[in-house]
JSON list of C-alpha atoms and ligand atoms in Angstrom, two decimals:
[
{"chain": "A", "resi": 1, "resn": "UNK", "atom": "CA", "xyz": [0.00, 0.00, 0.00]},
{"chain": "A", "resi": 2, "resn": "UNK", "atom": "CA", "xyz": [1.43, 3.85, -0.84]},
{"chain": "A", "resi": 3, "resn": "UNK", "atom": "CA", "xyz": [1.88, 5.72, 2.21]},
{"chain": "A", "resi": 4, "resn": "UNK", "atom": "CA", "xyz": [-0.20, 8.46, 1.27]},
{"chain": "A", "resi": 5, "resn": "UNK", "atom": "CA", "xyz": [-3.95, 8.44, 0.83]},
{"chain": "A", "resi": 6, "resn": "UNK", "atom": "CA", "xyz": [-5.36, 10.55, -2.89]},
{"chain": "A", "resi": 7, "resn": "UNK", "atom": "CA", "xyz": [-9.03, 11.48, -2.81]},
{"chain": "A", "resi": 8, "resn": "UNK", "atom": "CA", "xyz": [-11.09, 13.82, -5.07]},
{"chain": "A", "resi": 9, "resn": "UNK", "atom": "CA", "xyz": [-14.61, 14.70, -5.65]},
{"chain": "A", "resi": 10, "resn": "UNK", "atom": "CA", "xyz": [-15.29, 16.16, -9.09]},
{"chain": "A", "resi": 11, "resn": "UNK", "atom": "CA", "xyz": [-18.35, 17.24, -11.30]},
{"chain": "A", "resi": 12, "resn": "UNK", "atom": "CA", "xyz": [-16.47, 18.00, -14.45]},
{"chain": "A", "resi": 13, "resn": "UNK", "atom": "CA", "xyz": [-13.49, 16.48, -13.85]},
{"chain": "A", "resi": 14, "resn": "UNK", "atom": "CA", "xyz": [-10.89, 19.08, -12.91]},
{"chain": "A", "resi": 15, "resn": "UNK", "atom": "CA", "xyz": [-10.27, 18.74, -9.62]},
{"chain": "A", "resi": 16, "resn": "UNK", "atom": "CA", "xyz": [-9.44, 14.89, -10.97]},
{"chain": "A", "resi": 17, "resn": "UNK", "atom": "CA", "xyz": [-7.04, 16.27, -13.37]},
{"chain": "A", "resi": 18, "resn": "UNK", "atom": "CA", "xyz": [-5.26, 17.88, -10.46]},
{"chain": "A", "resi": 19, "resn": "UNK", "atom": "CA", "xyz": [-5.23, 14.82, -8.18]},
{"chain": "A", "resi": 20, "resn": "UNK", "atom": "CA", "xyz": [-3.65, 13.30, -11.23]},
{"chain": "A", "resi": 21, "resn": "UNK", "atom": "CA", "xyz": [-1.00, 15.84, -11.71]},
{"chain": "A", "resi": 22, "resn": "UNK", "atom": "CA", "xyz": [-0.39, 14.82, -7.86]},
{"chain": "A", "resi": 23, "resn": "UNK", "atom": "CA", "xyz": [0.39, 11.34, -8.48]},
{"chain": "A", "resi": 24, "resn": "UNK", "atom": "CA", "xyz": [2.41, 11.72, -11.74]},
{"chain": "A", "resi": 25, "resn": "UNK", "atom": "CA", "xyz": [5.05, 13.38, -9.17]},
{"chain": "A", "resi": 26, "resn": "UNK", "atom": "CA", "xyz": [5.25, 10.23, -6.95]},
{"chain": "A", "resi": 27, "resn": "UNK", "atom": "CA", "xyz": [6.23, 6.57, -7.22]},
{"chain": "A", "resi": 28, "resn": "UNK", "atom": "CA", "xyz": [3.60, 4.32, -6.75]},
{"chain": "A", "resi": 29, "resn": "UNK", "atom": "CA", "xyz": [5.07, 3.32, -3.00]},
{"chain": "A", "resi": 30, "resn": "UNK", "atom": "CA", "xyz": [4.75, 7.04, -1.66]},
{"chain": "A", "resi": 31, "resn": "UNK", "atom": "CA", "xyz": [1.50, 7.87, -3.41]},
{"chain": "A", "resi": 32, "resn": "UNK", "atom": "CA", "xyz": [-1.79, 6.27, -4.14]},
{"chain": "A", "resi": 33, "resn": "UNK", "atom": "CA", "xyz": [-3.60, 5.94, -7.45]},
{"chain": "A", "resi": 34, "resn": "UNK", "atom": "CA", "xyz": [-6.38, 9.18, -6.75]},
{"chain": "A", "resi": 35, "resn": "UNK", "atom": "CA", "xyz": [-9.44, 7.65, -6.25]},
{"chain": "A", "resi": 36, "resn": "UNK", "atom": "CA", "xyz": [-12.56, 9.59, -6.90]},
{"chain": "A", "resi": 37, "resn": "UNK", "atom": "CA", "xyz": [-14.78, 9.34, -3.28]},
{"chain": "A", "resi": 38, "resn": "UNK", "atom": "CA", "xyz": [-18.14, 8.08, -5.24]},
{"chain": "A", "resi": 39, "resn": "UNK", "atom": "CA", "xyz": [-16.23, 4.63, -5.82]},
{"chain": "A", "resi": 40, "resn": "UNK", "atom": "CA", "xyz": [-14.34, 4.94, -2.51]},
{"chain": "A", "resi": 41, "resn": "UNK", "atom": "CA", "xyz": [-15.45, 3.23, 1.34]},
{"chain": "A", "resi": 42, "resn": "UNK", "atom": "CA", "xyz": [-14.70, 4.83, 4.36]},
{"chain": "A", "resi": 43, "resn": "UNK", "atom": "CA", "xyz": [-12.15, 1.92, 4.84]},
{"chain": "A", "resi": 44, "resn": "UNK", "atom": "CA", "xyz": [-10.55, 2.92, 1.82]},
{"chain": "A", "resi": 45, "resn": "UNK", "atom": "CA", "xyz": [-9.60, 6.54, 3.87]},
{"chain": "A", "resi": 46, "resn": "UNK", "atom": "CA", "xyz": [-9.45, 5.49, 6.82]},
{"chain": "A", "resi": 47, "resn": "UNK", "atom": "CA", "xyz": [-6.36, 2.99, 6.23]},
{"chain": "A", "resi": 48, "resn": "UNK", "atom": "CA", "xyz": [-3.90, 5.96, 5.49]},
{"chain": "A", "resi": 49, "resn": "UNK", "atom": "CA", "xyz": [-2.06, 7.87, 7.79]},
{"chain": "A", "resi": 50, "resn": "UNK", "atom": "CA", "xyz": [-1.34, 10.48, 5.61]},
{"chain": "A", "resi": 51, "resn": "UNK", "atom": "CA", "xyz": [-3.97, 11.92, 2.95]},
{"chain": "A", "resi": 52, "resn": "UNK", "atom": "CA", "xyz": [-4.24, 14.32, 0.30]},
{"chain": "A", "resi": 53, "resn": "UNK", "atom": "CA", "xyz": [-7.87, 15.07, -0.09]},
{"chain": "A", "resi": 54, "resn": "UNK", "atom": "CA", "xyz": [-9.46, 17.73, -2.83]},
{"chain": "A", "resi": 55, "resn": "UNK", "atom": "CA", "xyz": [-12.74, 19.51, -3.83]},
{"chain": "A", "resi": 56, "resn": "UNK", "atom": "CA", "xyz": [-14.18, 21.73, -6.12]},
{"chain": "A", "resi": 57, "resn": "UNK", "atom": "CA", "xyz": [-17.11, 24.13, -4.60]},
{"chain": "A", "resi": 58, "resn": "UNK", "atom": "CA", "xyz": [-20.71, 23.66, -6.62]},
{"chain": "A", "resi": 59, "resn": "UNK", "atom": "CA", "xyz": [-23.81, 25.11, -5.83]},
{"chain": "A", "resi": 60, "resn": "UNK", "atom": "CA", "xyz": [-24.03, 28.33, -3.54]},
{"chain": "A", "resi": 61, "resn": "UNK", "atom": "CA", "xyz": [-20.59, 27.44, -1.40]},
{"chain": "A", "resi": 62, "resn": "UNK", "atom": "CA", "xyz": [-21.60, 23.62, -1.26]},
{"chain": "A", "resi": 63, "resn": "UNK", "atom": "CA", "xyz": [-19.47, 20.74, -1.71]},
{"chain": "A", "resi": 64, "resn": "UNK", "atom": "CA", "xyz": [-19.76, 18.71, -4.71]},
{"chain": "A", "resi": 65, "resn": "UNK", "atom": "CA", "xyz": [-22.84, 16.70, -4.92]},
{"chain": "A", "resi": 66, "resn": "UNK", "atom": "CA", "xyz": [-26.46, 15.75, -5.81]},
{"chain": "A", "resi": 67, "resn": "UNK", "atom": "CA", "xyz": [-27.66, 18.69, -3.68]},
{"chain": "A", "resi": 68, "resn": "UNK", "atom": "CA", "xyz": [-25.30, 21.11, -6.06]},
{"chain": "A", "resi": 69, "resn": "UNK", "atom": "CA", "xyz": [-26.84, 19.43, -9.32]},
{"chain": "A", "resi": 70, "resn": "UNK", "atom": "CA", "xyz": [-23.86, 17.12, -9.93]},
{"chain": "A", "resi": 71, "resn": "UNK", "atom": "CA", "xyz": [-24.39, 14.05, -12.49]},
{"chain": "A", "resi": 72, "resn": "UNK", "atom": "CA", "xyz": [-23.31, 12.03, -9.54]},
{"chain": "A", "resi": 73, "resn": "UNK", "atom": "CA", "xyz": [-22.67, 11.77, -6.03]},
{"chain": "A", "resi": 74, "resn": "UNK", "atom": "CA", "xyz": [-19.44, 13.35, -4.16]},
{"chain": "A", "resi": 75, "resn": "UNK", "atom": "CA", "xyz": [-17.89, 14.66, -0.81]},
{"chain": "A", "resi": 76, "resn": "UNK", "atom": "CA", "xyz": [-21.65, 15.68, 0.12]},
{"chain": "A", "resi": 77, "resn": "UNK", "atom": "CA", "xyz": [-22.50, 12.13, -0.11]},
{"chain": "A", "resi": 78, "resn": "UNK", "atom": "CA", "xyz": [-19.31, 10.81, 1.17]},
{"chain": "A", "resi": 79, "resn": "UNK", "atom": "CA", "xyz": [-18.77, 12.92, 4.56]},
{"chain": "A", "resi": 80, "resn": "UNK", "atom": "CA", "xyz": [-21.25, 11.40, 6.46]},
{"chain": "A", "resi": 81, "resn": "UNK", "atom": "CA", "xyz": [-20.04, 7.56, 5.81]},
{"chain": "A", "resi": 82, "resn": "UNK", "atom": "CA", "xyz": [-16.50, 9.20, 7.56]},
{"chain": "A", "resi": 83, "resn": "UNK", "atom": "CA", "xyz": [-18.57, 10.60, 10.14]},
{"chain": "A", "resi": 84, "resn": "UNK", "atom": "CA", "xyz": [-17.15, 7.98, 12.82]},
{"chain": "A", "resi": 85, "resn": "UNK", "atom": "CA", "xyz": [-13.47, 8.30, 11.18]},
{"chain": "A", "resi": 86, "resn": "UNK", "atom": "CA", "xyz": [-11.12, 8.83, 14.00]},
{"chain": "A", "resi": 87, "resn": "UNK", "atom": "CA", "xyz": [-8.70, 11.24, 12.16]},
{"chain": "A", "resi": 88, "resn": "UNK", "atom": "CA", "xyz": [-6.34, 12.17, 15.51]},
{"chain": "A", "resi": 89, "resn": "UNK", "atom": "CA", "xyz": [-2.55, 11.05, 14.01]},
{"chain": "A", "resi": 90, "resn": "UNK", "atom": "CA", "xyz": [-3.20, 11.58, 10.72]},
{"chain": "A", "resi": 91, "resn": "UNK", "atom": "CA", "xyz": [-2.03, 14.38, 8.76]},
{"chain": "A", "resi": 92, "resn": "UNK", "atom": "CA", "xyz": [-4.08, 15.92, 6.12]},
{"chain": "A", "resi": 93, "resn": "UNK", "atom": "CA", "xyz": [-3.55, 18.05, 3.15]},
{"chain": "A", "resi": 94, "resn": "UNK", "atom": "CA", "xyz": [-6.59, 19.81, 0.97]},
{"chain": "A", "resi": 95, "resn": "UNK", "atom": "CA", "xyz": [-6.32, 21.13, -2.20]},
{"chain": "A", "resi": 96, "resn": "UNK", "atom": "CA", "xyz": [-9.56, 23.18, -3.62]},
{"chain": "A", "resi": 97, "resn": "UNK", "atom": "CA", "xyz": [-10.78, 24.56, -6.68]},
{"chain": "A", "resi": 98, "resn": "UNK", "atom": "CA", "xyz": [-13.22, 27.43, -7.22]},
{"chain": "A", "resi": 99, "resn": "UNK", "atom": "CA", "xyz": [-13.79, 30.39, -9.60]},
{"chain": "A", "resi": 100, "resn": "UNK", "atom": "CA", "xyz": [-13.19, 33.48, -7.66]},
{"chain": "A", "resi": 101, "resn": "UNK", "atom": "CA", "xyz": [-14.92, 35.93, -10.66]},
{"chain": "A", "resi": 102, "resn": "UNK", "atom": "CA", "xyz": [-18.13, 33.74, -10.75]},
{"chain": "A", "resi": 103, "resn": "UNK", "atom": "CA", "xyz": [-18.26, 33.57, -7.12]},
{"chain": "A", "resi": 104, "resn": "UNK", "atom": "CA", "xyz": [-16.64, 36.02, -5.46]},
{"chain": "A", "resi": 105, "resn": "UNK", "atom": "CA", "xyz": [-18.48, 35.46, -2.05]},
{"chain": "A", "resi": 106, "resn": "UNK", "atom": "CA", "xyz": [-18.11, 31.69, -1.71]},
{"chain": "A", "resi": 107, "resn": "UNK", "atom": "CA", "xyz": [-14.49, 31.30, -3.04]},
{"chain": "A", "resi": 108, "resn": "UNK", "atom": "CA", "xyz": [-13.91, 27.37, -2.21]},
{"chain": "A", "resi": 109, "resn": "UNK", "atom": "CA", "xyz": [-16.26, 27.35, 0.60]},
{"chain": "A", "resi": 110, "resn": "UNK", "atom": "CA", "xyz": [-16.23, 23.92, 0.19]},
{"chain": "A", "resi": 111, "resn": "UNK", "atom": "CA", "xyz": [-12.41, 23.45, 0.95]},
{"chain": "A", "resi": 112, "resn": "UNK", "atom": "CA", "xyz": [-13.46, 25.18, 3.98]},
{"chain": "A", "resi": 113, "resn": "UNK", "atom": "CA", "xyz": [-16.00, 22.24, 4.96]},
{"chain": "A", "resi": 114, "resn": "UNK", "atom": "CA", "xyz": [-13.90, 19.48, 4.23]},
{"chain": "A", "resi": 115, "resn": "UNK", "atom": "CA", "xyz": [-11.30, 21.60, 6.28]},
{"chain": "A", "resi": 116, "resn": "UNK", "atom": "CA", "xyz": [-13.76, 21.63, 9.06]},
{"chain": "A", "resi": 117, "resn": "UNK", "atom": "CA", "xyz": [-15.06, 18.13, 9.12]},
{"chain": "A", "resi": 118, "resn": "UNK", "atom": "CA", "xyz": [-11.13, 16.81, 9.48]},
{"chain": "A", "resi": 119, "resn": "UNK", "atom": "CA", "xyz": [-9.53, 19.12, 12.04]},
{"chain": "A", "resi": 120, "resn": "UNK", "atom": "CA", "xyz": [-13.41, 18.36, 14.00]},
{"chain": "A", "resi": 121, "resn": "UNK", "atom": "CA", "xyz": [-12.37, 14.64, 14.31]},
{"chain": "A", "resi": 122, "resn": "UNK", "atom": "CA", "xyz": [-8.79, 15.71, 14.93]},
{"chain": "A", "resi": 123, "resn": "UNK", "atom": "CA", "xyz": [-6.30, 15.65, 11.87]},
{"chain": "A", "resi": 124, "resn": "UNK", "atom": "CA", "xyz": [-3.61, 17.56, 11.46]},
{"chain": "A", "resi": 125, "resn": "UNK", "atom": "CA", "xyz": [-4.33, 19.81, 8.66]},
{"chain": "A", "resi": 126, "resn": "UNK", "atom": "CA", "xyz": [-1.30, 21.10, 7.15]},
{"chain": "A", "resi": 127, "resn": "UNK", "atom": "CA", "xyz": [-0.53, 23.44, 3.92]},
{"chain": "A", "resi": 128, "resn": "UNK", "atom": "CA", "xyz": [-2.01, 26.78, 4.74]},
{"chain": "A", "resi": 129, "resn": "UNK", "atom": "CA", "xyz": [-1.99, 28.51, 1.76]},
{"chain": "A", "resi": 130, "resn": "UNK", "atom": "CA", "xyz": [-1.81, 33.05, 1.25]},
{"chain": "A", "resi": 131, "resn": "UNK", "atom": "CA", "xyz": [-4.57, 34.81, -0.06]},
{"chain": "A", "resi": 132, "resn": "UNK", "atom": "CA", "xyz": [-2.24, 36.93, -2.03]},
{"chain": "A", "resi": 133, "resn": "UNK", "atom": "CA", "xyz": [-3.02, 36.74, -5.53]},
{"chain": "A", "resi": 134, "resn": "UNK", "atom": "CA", "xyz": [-6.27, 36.24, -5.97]},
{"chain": "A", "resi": 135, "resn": "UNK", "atom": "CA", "xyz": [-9.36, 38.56, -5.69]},
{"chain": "A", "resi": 136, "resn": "UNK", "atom": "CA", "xyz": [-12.72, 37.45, -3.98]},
{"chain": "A", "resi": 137, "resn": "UNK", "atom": "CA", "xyz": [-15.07, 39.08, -1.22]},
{"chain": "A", "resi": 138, "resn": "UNK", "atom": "CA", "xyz": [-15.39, 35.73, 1.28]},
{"chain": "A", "resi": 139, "resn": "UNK", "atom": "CA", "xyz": [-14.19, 32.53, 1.72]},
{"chain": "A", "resi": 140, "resn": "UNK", "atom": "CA", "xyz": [-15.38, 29.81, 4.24]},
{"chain": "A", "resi": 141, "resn": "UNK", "atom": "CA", "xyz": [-11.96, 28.50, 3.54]},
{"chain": "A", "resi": 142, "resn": "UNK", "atom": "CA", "xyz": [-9.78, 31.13, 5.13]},
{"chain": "A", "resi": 143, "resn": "UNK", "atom": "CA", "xyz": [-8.94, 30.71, 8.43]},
{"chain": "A", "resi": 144, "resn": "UNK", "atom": "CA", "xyz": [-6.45, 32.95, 10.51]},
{"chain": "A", "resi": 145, "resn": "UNK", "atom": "CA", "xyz": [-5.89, 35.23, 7.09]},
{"chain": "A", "resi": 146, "resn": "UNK", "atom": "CA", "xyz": [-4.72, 31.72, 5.27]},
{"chain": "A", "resi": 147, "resn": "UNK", "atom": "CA", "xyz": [-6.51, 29.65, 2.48]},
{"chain": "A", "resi": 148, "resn": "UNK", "atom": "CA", "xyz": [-6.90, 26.25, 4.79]},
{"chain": "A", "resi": 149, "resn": "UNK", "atom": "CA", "xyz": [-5.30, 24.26, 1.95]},
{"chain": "A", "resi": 150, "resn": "UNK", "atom": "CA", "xyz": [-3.83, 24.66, -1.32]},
{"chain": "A", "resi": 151, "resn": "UNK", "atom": "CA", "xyz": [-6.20, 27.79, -3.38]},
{"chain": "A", "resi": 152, "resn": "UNK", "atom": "CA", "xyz": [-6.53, 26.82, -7.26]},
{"chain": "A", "resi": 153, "resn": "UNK", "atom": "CA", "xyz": [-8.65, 28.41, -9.71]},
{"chain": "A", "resi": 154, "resn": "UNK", "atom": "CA", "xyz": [-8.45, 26.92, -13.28]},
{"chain": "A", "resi": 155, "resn": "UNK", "atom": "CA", "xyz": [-11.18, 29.03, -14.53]},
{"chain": "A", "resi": 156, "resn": "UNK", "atom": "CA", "xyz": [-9.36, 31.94, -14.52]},
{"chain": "A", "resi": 157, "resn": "UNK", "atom": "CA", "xyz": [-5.90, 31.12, -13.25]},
{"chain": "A", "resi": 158, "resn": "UNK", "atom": "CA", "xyz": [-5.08, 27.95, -15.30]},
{"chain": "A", "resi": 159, "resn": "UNK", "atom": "CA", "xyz": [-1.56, 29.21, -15.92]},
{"chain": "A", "resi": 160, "resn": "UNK", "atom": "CA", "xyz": [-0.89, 29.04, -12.32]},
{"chain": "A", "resi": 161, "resn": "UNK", "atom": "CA", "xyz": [-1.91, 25.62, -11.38]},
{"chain": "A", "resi": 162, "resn": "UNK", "atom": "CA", "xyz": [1.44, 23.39, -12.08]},
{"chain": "A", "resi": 163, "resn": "UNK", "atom": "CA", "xyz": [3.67, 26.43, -10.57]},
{"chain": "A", "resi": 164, "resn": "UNK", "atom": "CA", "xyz": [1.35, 26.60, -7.29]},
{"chain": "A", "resi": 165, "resn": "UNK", "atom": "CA", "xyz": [1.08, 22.73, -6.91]},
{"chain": "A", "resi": 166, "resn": "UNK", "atom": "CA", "xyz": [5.03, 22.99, -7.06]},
{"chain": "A", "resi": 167, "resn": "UNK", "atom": "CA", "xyz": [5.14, 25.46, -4.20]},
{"chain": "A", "resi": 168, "resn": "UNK", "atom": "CA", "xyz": [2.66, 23.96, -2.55]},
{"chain": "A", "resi": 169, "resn": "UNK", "atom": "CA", "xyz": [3.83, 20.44, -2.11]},
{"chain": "A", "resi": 170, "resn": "UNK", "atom": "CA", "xyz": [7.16, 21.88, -0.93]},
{"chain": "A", "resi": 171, "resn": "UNK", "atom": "CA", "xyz": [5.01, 23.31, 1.78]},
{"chain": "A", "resi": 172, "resn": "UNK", "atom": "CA", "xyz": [3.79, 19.83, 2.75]},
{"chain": "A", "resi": 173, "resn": "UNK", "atom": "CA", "xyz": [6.81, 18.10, 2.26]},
{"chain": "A", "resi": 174, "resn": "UNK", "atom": "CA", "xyz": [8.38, 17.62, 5.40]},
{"chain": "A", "resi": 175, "resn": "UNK", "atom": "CA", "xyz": [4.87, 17.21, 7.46]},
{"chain": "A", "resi": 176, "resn": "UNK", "atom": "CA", "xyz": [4.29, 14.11, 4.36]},
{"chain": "A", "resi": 177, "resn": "UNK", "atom": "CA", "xyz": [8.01, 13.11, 4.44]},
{"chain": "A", "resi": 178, "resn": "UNK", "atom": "CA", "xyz": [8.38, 13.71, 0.96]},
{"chain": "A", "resi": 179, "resn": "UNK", "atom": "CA", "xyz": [11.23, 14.06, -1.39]},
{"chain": "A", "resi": 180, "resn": "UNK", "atom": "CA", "xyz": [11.00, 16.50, -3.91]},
{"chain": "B", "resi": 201, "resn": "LIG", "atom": "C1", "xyz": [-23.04, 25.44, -11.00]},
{"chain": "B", "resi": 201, "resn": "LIG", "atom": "C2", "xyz": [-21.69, 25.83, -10.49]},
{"chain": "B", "resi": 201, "resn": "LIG", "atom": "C3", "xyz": [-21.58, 26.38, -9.21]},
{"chain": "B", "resi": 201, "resn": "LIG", "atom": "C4", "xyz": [-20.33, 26.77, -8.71]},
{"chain": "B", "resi": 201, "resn": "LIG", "atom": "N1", "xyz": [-20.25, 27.35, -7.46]},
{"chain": "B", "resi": 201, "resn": "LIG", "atom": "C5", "xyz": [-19.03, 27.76, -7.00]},
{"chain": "B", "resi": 201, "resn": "LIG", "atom": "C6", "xyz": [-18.92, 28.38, -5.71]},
{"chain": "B", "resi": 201, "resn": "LIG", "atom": "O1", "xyz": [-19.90, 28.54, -4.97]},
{"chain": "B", "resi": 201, "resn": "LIG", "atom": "N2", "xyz": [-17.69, 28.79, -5.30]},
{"chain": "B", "resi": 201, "resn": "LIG", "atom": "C7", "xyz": [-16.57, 28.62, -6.08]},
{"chain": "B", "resi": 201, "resn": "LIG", "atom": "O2", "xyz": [-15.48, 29.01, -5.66]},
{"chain": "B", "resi": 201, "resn": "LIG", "atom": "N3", "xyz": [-16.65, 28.04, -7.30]},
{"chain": "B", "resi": 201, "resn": "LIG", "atom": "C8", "xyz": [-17.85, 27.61, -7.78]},
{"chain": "B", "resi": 201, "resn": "LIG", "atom": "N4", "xyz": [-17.92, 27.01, -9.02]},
{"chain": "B", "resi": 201, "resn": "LIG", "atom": "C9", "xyz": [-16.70, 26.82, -9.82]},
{"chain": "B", "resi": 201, "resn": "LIG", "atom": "C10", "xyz": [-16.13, 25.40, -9.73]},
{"chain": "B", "resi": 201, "resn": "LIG", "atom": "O3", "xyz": [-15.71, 25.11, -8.43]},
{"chain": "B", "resi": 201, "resn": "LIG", "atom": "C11", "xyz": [-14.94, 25.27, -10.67]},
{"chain": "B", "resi": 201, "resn": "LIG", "atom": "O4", "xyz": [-15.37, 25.42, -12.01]},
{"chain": "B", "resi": 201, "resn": "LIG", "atom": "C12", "xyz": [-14.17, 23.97, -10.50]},
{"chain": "B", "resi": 201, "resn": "LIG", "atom": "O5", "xyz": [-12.97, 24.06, -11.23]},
{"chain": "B", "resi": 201, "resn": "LIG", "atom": "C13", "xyz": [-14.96, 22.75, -10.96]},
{"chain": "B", "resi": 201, "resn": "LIG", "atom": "O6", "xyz": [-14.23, 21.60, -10.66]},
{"chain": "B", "resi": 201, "resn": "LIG", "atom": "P1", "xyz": [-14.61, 20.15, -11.22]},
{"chain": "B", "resi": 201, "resn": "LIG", "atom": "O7", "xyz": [-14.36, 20.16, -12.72]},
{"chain": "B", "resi": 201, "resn": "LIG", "atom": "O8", "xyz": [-13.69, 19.22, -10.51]},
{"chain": "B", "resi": 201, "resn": "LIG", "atom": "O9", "xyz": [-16.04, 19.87, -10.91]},
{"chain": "B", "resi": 201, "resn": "LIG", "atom": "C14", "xyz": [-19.17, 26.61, -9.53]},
{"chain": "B", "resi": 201, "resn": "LIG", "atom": "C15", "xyz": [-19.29, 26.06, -10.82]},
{"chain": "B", "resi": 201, "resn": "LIG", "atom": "C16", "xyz": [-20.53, 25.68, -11.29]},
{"chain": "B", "resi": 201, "resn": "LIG", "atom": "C17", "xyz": [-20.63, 25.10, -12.67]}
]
């Protein structure tokens, strides 16, 4: 088994293109295929000490989800089967995506959720991310003046994606033992 833990909801399939861009930087001991949560068990998480876990927001602010008119279920349907996951000694990383121009005023709520739901159950939630750079009125996903997790927006920051993943999993690396 890889030592860290790759999970993504999606709707149309970019926050799986990131989770891939994830993996194609590790061997297959340090990091898992990503695994999209609608095919995933609780199980599945809950084996990993270490996880990498992403979301786009849908809806108003919601996570992804047949509540936020996705095709198929997501994180929404998801959370609740984790809702007896003992997370204390695990260390988690989030990675969201959003489109600060369509919705200023719920940036990536929904990395904010996720965010919530972990450090609840008591993970260590590591890669706080600046809000410099980007432009949006409110986000349930800053905490303490920091993004909670890694801030992407390939809507209208594509161009910025591979350079901020870079910087990002530096960030991580020593919490995830990495070697970059
Ligand atoms: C119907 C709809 C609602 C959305 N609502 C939000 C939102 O509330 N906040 C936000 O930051 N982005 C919102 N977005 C933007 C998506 O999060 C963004 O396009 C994301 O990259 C989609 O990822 P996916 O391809 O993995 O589903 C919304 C997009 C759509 C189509």
């Amino acid at each position: 088994m890889a030592r860290i833990g790759l999970f993504f909801g999606t709707n149309t399939g970019k926050t799986r293109k990131v989770a891939k861009m994830i993996k194609k930087r590790f061997d297959d001991d340090t990091m898992a295929d990503a695994l999209n949560v609608n095919r995933a068990t609780a199980e599945d998480l809950a084996q990993y000490q270490y996880l990498i876990i992403g979301t786009p927001t849908l809806g108003d602010g919601e996570l992804p989800g047949l509540s936020a008119d996705c095709e198929n279920e997501s994180w929404e349907e998801f959370l609740p089967q984790l809702q007896d996951v003992d997370f204390t000694g695990k260390t988690v990383a989030i990675y969201g995506l959003g489109d600060q121009v369509g919705y200023p005023d719920e940036f990536l709520d929904a990395m904010g959720i996720l965010h919530a739901f972990v450090a609840e159950r008591g993970a260590k939630v590591v890669g706080a991310w600046p809000t410099e750079g980007y432009e949006f009125k409110h986000s349930e996903a800053v905490v303490d003046g920091k993004f909670v997790g890694l801030a992407l927006d390939l809507d209208n920051q594509s161009g910025l994606t591979e350079e901020r993943l870079s910087s990002w999993l530096q960030l991580i690396a020593a919490d995830f033992d990495l070697t970059l």
